[in-house]
mmCIF file of C-alpha atoms and ligand atoms in Angstrom:
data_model
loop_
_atom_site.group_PDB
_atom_site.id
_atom_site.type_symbol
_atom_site.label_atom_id
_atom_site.label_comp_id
_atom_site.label_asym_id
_atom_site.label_seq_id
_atom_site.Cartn_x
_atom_site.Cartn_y
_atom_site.Cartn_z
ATOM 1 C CA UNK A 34 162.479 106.749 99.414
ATOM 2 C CA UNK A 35 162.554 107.063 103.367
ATOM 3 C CA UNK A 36 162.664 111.117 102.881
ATOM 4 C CA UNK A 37 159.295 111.160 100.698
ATOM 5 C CA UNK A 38 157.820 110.615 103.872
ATOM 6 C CA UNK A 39 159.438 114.190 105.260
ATOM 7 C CA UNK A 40 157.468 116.326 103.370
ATOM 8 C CA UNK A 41 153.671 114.184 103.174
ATOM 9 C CA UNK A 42 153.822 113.008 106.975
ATOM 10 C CA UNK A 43 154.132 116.817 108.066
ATOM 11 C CA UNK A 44 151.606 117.626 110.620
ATOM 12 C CA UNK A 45 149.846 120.294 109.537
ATOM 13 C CA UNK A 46 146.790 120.957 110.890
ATOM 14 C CA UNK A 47 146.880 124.077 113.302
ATOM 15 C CA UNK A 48 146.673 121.793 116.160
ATOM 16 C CA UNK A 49 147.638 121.823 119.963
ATOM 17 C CA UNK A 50 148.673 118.477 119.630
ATOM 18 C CA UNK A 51 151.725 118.398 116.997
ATOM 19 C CA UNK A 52 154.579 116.906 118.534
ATOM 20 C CA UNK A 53 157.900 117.450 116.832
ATOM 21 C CA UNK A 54 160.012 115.042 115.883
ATOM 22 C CA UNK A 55 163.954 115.316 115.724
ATOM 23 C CA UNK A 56 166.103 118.238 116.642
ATOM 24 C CA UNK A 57 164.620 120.860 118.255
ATOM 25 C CA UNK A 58 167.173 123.304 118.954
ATOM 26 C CA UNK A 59 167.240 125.577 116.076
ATOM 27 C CA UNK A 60 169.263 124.514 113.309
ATOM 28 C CA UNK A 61 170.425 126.511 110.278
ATOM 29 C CA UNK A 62 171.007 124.728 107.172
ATOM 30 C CA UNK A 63 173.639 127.154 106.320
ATOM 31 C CA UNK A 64 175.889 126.024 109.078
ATOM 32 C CA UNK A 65 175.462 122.724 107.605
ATOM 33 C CA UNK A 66 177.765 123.501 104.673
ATOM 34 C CA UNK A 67 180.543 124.795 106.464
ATOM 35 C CA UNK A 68 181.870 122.588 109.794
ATOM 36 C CA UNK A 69 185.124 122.208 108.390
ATOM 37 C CA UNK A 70 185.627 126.035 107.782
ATOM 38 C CA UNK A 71 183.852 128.596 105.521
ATOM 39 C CA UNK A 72 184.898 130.236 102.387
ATOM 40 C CA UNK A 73 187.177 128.385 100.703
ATOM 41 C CA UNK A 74 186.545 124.780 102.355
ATOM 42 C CA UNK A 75 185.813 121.577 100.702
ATOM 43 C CA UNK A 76 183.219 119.725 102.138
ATOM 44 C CA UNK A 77 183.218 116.404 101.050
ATOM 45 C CA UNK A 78 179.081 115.483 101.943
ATOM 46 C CA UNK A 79 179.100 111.835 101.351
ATOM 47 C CA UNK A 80 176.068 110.080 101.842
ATOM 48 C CA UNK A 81 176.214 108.964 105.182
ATOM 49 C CA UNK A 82 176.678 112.797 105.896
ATOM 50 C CA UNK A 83 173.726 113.711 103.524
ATOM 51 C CA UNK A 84 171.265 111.342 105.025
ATOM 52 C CA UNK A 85 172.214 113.207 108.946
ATOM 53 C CA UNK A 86 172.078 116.737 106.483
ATOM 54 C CA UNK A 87 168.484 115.191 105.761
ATOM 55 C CA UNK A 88 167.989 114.024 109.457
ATOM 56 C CA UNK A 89 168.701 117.225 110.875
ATOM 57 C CA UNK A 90 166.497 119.625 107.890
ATOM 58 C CA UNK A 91 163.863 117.465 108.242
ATOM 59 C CA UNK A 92 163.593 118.411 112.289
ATOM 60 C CA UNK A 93 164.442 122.192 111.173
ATOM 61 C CA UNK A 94 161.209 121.918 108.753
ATOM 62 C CA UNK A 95 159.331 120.800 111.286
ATOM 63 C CA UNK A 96 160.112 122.696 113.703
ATOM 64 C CA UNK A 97 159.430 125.633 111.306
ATOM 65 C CA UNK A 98 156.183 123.952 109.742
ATOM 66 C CA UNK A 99 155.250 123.999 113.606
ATOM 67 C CA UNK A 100 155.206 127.280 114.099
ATOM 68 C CA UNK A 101 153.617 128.059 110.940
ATOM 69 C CA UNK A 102 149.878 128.186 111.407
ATOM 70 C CA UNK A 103 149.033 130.249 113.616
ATOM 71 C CA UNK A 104 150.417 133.703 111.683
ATOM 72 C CA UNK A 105 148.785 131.779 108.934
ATOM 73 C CA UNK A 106 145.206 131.693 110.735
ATOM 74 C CA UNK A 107 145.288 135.323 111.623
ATOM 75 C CA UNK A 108 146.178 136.425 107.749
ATOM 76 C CA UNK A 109 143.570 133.626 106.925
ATOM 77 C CA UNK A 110 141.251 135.509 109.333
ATOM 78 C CA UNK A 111 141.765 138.754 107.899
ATOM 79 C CA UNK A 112 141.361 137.552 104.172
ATOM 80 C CA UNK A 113 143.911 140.328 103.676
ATOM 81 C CA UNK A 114 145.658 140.922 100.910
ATOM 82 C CA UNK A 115 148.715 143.311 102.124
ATOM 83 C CA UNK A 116 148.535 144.752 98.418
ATOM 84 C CA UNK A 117 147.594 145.333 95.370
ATOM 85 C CA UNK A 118 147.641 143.152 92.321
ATOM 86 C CA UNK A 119 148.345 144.069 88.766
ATOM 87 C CA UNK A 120 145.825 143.828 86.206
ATOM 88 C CA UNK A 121 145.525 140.174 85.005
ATOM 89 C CA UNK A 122 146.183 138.251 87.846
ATOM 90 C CA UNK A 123 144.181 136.659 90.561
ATOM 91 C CA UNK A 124 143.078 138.010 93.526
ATOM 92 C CA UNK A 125 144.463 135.754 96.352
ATOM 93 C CA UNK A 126 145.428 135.188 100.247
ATOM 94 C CA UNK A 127 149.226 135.054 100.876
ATOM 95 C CA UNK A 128 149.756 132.493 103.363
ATOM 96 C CA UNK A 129 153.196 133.076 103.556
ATOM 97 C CA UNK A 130 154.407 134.089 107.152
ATOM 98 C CA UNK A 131 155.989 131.768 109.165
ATOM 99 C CA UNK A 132 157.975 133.996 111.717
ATOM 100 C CA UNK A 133 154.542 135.277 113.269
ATOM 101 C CA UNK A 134 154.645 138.493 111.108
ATOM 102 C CA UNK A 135 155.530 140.730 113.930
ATOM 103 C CA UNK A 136 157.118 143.380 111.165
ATOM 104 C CA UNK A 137 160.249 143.080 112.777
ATOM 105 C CA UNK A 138 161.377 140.373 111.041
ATOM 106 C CA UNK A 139 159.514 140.682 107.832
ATOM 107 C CA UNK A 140 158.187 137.401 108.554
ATOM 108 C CA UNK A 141 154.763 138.109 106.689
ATOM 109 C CA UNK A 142 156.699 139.519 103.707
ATOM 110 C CA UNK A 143 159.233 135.910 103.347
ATOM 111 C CA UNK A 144 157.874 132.762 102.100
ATOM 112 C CA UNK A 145 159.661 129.104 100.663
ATOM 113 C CA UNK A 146 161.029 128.892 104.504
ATOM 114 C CA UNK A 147 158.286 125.946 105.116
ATOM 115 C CA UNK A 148 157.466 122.446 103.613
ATOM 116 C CA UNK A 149 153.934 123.003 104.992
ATOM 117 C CA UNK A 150 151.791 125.970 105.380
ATOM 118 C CA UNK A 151 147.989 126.610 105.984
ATOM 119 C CA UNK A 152 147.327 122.575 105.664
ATOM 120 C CA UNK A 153 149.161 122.341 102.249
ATOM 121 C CA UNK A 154 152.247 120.238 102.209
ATOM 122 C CA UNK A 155 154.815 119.793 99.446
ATOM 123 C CA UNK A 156 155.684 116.044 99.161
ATOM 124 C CA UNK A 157 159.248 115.729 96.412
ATOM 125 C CA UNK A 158 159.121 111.671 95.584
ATOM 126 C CA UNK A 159 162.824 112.010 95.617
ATOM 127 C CA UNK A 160 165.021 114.618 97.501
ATOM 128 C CA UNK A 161 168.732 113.185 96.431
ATOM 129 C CA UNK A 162 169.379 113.759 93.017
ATOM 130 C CA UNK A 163 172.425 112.779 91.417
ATOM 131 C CA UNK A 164 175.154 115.514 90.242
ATOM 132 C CA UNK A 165 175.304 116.500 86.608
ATOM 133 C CA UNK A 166 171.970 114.073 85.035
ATOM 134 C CA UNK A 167 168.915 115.107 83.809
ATOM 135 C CA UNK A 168 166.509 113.283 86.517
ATOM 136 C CA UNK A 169 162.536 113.965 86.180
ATOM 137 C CA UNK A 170 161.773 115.843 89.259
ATOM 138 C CA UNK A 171 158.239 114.782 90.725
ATOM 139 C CA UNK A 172 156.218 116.260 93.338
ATOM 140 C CA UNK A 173 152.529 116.662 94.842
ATOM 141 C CA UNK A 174 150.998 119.371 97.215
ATOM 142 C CA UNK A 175 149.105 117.622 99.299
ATOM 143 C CA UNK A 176 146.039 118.981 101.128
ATOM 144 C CA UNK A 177 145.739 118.261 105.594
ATOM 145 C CA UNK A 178 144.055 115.128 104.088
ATOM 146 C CA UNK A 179 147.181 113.765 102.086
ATOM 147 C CA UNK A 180 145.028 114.460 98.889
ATOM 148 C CA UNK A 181 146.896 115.954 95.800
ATOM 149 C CA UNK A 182 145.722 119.129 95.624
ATOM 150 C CA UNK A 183 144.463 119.114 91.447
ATOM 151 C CA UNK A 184 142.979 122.833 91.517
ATOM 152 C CA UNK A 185 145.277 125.874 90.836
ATOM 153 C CA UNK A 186 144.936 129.102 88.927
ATOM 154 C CA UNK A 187 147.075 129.885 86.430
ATOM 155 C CA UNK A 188 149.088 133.295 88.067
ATOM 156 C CA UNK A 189 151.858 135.010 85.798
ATOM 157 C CA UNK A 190 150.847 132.602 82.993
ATOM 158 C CA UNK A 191 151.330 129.398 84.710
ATOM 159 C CA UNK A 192 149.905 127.230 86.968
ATOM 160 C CA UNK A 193 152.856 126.073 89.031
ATOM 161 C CA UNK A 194 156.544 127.993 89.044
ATOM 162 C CA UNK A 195 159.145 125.864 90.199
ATOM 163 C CA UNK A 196 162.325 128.001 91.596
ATOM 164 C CA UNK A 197 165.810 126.179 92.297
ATOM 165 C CA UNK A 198 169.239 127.680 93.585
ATOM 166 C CA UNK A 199 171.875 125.963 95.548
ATOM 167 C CA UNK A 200 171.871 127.205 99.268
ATOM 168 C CA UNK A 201 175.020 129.632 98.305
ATOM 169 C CA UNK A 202 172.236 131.191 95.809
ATOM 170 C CA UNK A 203 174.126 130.025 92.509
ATOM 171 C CA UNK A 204 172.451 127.815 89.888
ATOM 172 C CA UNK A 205 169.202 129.670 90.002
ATOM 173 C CA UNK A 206 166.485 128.114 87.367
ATOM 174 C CA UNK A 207 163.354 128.737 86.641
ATOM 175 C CA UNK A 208 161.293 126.199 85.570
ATOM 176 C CA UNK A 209 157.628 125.276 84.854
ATOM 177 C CA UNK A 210 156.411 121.264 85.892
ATOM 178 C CA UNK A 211 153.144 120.157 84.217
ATOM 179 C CA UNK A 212 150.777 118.339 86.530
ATOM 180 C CA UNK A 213 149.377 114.727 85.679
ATOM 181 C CA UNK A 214 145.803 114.014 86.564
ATOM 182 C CA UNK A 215 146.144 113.041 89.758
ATOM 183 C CA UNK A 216 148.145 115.914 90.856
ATOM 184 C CA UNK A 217 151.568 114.946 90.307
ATOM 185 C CA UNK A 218 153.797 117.674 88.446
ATOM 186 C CA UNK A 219 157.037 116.906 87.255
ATOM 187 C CA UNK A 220 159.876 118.627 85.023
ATOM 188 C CA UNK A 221 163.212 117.838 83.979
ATOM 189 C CA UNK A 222 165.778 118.745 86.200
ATOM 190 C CA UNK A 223 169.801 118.677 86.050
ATOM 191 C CA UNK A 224 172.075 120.504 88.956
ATOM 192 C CA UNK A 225 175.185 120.843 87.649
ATOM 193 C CA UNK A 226 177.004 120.690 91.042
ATOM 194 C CA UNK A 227 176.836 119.118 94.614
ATOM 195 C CA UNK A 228 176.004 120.617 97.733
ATOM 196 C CA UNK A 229 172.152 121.354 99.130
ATOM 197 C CA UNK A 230 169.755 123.251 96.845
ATOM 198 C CA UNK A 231 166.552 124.880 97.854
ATOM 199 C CA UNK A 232 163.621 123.772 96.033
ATOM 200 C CA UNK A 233 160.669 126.315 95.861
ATOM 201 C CA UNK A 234 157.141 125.685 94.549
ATOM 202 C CA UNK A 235 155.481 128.916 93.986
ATOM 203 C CA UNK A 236 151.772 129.177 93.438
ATOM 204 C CA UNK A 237 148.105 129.507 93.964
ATOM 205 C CA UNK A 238 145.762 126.901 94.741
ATOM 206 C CA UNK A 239 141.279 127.008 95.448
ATOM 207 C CA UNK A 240 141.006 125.658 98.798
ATOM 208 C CA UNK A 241 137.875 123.791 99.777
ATOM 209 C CA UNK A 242 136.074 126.620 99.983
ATOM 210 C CA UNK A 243 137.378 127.779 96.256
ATOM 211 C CA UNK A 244 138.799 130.691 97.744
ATOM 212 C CA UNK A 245 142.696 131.191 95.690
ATOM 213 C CA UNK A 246 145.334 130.780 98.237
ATOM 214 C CA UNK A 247 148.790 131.855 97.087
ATOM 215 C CA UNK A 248 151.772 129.733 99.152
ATOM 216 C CA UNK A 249 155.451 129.494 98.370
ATOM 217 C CA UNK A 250 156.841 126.080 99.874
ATOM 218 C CA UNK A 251 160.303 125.026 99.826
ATOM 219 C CA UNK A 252 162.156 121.833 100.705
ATOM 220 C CA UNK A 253 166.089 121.224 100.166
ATOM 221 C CA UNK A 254 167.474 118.910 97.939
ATOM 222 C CA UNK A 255 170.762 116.737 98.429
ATOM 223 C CA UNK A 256 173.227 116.570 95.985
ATOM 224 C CA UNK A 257 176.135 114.479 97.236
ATOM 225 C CA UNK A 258 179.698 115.024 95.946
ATOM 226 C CA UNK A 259 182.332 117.695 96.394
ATOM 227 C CA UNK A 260 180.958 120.967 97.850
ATOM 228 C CA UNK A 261 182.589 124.188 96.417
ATOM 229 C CA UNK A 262 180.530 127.002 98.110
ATOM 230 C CA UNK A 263 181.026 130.357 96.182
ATOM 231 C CA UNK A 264 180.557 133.752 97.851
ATOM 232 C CA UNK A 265 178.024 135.982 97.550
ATOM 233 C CA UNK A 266 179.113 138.799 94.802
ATOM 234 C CA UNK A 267 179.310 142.505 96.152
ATOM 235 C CA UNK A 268 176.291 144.386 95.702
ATOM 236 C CA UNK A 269 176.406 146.063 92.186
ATOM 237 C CA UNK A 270 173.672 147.770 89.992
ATOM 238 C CA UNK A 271 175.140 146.291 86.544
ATOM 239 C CA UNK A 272 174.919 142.888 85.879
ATOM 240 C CA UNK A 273 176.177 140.884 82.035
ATOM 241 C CA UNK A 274 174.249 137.884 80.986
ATOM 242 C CA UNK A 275 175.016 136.484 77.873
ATOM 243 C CA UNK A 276 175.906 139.578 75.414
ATOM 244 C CA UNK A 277 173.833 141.881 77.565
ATOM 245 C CA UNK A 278 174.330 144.212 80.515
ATOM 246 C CA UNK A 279 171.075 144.799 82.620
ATOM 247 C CA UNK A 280 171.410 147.785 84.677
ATOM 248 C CA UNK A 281 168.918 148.104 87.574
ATOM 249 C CA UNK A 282 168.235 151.714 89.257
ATOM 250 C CA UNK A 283 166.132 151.948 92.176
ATOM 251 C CA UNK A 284 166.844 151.790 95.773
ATOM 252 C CA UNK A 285 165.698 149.033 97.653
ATOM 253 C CA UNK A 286 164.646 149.612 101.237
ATOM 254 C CA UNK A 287 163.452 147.564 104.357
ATOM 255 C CA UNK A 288 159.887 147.747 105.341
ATOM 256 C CA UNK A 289 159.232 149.496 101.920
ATOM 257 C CA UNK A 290 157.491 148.718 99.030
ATOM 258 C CA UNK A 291 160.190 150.572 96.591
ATOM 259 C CA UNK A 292 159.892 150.053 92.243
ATOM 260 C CA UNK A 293 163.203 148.996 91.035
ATOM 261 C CA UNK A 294 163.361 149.110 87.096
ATOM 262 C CA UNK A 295 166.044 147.033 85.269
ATOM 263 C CA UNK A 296 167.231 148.288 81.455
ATOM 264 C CA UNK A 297 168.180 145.749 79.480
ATOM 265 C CA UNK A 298 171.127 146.699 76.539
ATOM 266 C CA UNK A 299 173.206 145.345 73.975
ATOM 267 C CA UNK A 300 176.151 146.754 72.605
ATOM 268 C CA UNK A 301 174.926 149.892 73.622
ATOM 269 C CA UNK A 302 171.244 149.456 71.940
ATOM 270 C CA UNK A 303 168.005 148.427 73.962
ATOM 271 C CA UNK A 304 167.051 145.030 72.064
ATOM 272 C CA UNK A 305 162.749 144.124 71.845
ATOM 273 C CA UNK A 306 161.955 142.759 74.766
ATOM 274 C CA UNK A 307 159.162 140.280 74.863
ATOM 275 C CA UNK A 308 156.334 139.555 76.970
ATOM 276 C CA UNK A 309 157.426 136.757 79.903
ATOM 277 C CA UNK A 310 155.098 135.214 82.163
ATOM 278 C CA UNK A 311 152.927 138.111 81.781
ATOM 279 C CA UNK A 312 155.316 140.907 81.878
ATOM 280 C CA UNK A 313 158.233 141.950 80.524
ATOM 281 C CA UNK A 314 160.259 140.139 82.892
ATOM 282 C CA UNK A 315 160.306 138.198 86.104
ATOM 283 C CA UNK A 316 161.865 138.862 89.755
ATOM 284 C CA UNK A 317 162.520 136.653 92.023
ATOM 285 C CA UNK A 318 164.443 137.606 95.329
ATOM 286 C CA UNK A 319 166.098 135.505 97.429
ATOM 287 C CA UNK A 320 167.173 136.737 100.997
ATOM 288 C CA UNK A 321 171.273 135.524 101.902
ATOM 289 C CA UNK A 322 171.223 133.656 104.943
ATOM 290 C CA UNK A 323 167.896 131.662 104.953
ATOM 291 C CA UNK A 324 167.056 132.045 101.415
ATOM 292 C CA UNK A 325 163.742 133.683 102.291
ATOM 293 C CA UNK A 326 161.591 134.126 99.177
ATOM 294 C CA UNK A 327 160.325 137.618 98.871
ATOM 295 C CA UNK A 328 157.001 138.101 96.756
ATOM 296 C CA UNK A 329 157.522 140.625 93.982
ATOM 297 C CA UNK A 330 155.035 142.061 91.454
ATOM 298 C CA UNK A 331 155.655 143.340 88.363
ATOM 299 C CA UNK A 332 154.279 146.132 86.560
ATOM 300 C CA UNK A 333 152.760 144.730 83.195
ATOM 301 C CA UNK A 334 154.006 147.259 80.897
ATOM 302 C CA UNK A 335 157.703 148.588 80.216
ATOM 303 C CA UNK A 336 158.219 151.890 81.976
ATOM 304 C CA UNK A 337 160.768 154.202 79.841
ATOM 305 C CA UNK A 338 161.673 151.052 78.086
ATOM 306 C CA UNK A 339 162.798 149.254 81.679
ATOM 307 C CA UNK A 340 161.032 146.441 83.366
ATOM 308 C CA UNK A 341 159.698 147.657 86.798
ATOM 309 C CA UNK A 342 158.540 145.496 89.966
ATOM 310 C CA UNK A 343 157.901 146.804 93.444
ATOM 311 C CA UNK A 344 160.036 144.914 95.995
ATOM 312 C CA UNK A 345 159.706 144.875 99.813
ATOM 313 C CA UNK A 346 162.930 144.128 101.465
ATOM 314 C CA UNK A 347 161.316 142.818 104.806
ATOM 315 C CA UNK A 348 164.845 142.918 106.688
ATOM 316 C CA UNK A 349 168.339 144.583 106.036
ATOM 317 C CA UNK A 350 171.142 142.341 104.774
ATOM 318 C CA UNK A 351 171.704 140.935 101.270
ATOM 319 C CA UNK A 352 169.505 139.512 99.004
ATOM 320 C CA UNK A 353 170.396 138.093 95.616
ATOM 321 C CA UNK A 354 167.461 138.932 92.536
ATOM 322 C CA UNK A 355 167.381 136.694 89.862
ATOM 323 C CA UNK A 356 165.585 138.668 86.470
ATOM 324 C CA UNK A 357 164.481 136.630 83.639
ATOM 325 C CA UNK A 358 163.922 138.482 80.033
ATOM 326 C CA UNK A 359 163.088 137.683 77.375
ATOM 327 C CA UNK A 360 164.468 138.631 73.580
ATOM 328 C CA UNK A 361 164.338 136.328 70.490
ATOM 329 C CA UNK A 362 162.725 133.647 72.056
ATOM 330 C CA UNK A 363 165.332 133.082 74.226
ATOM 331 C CA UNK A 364 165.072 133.357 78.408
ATOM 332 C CA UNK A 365 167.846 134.947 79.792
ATOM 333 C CA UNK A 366 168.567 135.526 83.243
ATOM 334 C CA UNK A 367 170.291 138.254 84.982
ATOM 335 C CA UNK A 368 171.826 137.703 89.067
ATOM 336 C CA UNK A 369 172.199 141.045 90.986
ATOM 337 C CA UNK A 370 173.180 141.026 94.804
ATOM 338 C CA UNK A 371 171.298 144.118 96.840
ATOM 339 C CA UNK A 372 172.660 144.853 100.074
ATOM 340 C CA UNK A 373 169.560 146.549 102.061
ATOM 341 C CA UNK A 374 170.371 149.006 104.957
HETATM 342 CU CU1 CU B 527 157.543 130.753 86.602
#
C-alpha cells in the first residue's frame, strides 16, 4: 500500500517551495521495458524490479507534476478555451499542459502525462494488480487539500472515463467507474498480460469556485510477470474489429486541427450505428513514445454516414487511435496507428 502514497502525497500547489523527491534526471518509462534489448526481448519484471520500476516513475511523476503548474496558471489565467465545443457538452478550462505549451512541443494540446495538475491529484489505492483477475480498481481525485473531489459534470455522457492501455499501446479499454459518496470511484478491471499499463482518468470537475475544469491524469500500473512487448503496427487507414472493417479517411497533421471521419462496414454494407457517449463514436489518441493523451471532439451527428472528430496532432511521430462504435448494443473498438509528418 506504500505506492498509494505516490499519487495523494504529490505536492501540488504551484509553489516555490516543492522539493522533489527521487530521481531527477529525466527518466522515460519506456526505457524501462527494454534494458535487456528491445523488440523481441523478454523481460522478466519480478517484483523486486517492479517496486525500483515504481521507485523510479514515481520520481519521473514528480518531476513532471513539478513542472506542471505554472503552464497550468497561465491557461488558468486566460480562462481560455483553445476551441470550440460541440453542442451538448460543457463549457470548460483544459488544464492539460505540462511541457509549458510553447507550441513546439504540443505540450498544451497532450494531457494523462501527470498524476497531478492544477491542485488535483489522482490517488489509485492499489497500483500492482495481478495478471489475468478481475480486481476492483479504486481511486480518488483529490483536491491541494487531500479532499475527494465529489463534484463533476457529466461530459460525453459520463461523469468519469477511465482509459487503460499497456505502455506498448495494446489492451486499450474503455471503461466507466461509478463514484461512492465520498468520492471514491471504482470499476472492475482485468489486464490480461504483464508489463506497465498507463492508467488515464479523463474528466471534468467544479473547482471551488464552481468553475468546470477539464484534466486528464494518468498514473502507471504494475503488472508483474513475463513482459512480451509488441510493436507498434504500420500506419494503415483500414482497420477489422470483430466482423467489421472501419476505414478512416482524413489526413492528420501537426499543429492542425484536421476532421478525420471513420466508415464503419460489414460485409460490404454500412450496419446502424448507435449513439455512444454522445456521438456516434469515441476517439481517443494516444501519442507512441510517452503515451500523450490528445483531446479529441467529436462531431455529434454522422457525416455521409461516417463518424467525424477533429484531431490535433500536437507533434509528428506516431500515434495509435482507439474508436469505439457502437451497433446492436454491442461496443466495439477499432486500433489504427497514424504516422504524422
Ligand atoms: Cu468514456
Amino acid at each position: 500500500m506504500g505506492e498509494t502514497a505516490t499519487g495523494a502525497g504529490d505536492p501540488t500547489e504551484p509553489a516555490e517551495t516543492v522539493e522533489p523527491t527521487g530521481p531527477t534526471e529525466p527518466v522515460e518509462p519506456t526505457d524501462l521495458a527494454g534494458p535487456a534489448g528491445p523488440g523481441t526481448s523478454t523481460v522478466r519484471l519480478a517484483t523486486g524490479v517492479a517496486a525500483v520500476v515504481l521507485a523510479m516513475l514515481a520520481g519521473f511523476a514528480l518531476g513532471r507534476a513539478v513542472t506542471a503548474p505554472t503552464s497550468i496558471g497561465t491557461q488558468y489565467a486566460a480562462g481560455a478555451a483553445d476551441h470550440t465545443h460541440p453542442p451538448g457538452t460543457t463549457p470548460h478550462v483544459h488544464g492539460a499542459g505540462t511541457d509549458g505549451g510553447d507550441g513546439g512541443d504540443g505540450g498544451d494540446q497532450v494531457s494523462g502525462l501527470s498524476v497531478s495538475v492544477g491542485g488535483y491529484t489522482l490517488a489509485p489505492v492499489q497500483r500492482q494488480l495481478p495478471v489475468g483477475d478481475q480486481v476492483d480498481l479504486r481511486f480518488q481525485i483529490v483536491d491541494a487539500d487531500q479532499r475527494p473531489v465529489t463534484a463533476f459534470d457529466v461530459v460525453h455522457d459520463k461523469p468519469m472515463h477511465l482509459i487503460i492501455a499497456r505502455r506498448d499501446l495494446t489492451g486499450y479499454q474503455h471503461l466507466h467507474p461509478t463514484m461512492a459518496p465520498d468520492g471514491t470511484w471504482s470499476v472492475p478491471v482485468r489486464l490480461a498480460a504483464a508489463g506497465i499499463w498507463r492508467l488515464y482518468t479523463d474528466f471534468t470537475l467544479r473547482d471551488s469556485g464552481g468553475t468546470p475544469v477539464a484534466l486528464t491524469l494518468g498514473v502507471d500500473l504494475v503488472v508483474a510477470g513475463e513482459y512480451l512487448p509488441t510493436d507498434l503496427p504500420t500506419a494503415a487507414d483500414t482497420a477489422e474489429v470483430d466482423d467489421f472493417t472501419v476505414r478512416m479517411r482524413g489526413v492528420a497533421q501537426r499543429g492542425v486541427v484536421t476532421p478525420l471521419l471513420f466508415e464503419v462496414s460489414r460485409a460490404g454494407r454500412a450496419p446502424t450505428l448507435e449513439p455512444y457517449l454522445g456521438a456516434y463514436g469515441h476517439l481517443v489518441a494516444l501519442r507512441d513514445g510517452d503515451l500523450g493523451y490528445l483531446h479529441v471532439h467529436p462531431e455529434a451527428e454522422l457525416v455521409d454516414g461516417a463518424v467525424k472528430f477533429w484531431l490535433t496532432a500536437p507533434s509528428s511521430g506516431d500515434y495509435r487511435l482507439f474508436l469505439d462504435f457502437q451497433v446492436a448494443g454491442e461496443v466495439h473498438t477499432a486500433e489504427f496507428t497514424v504516422t504524422v509528418d
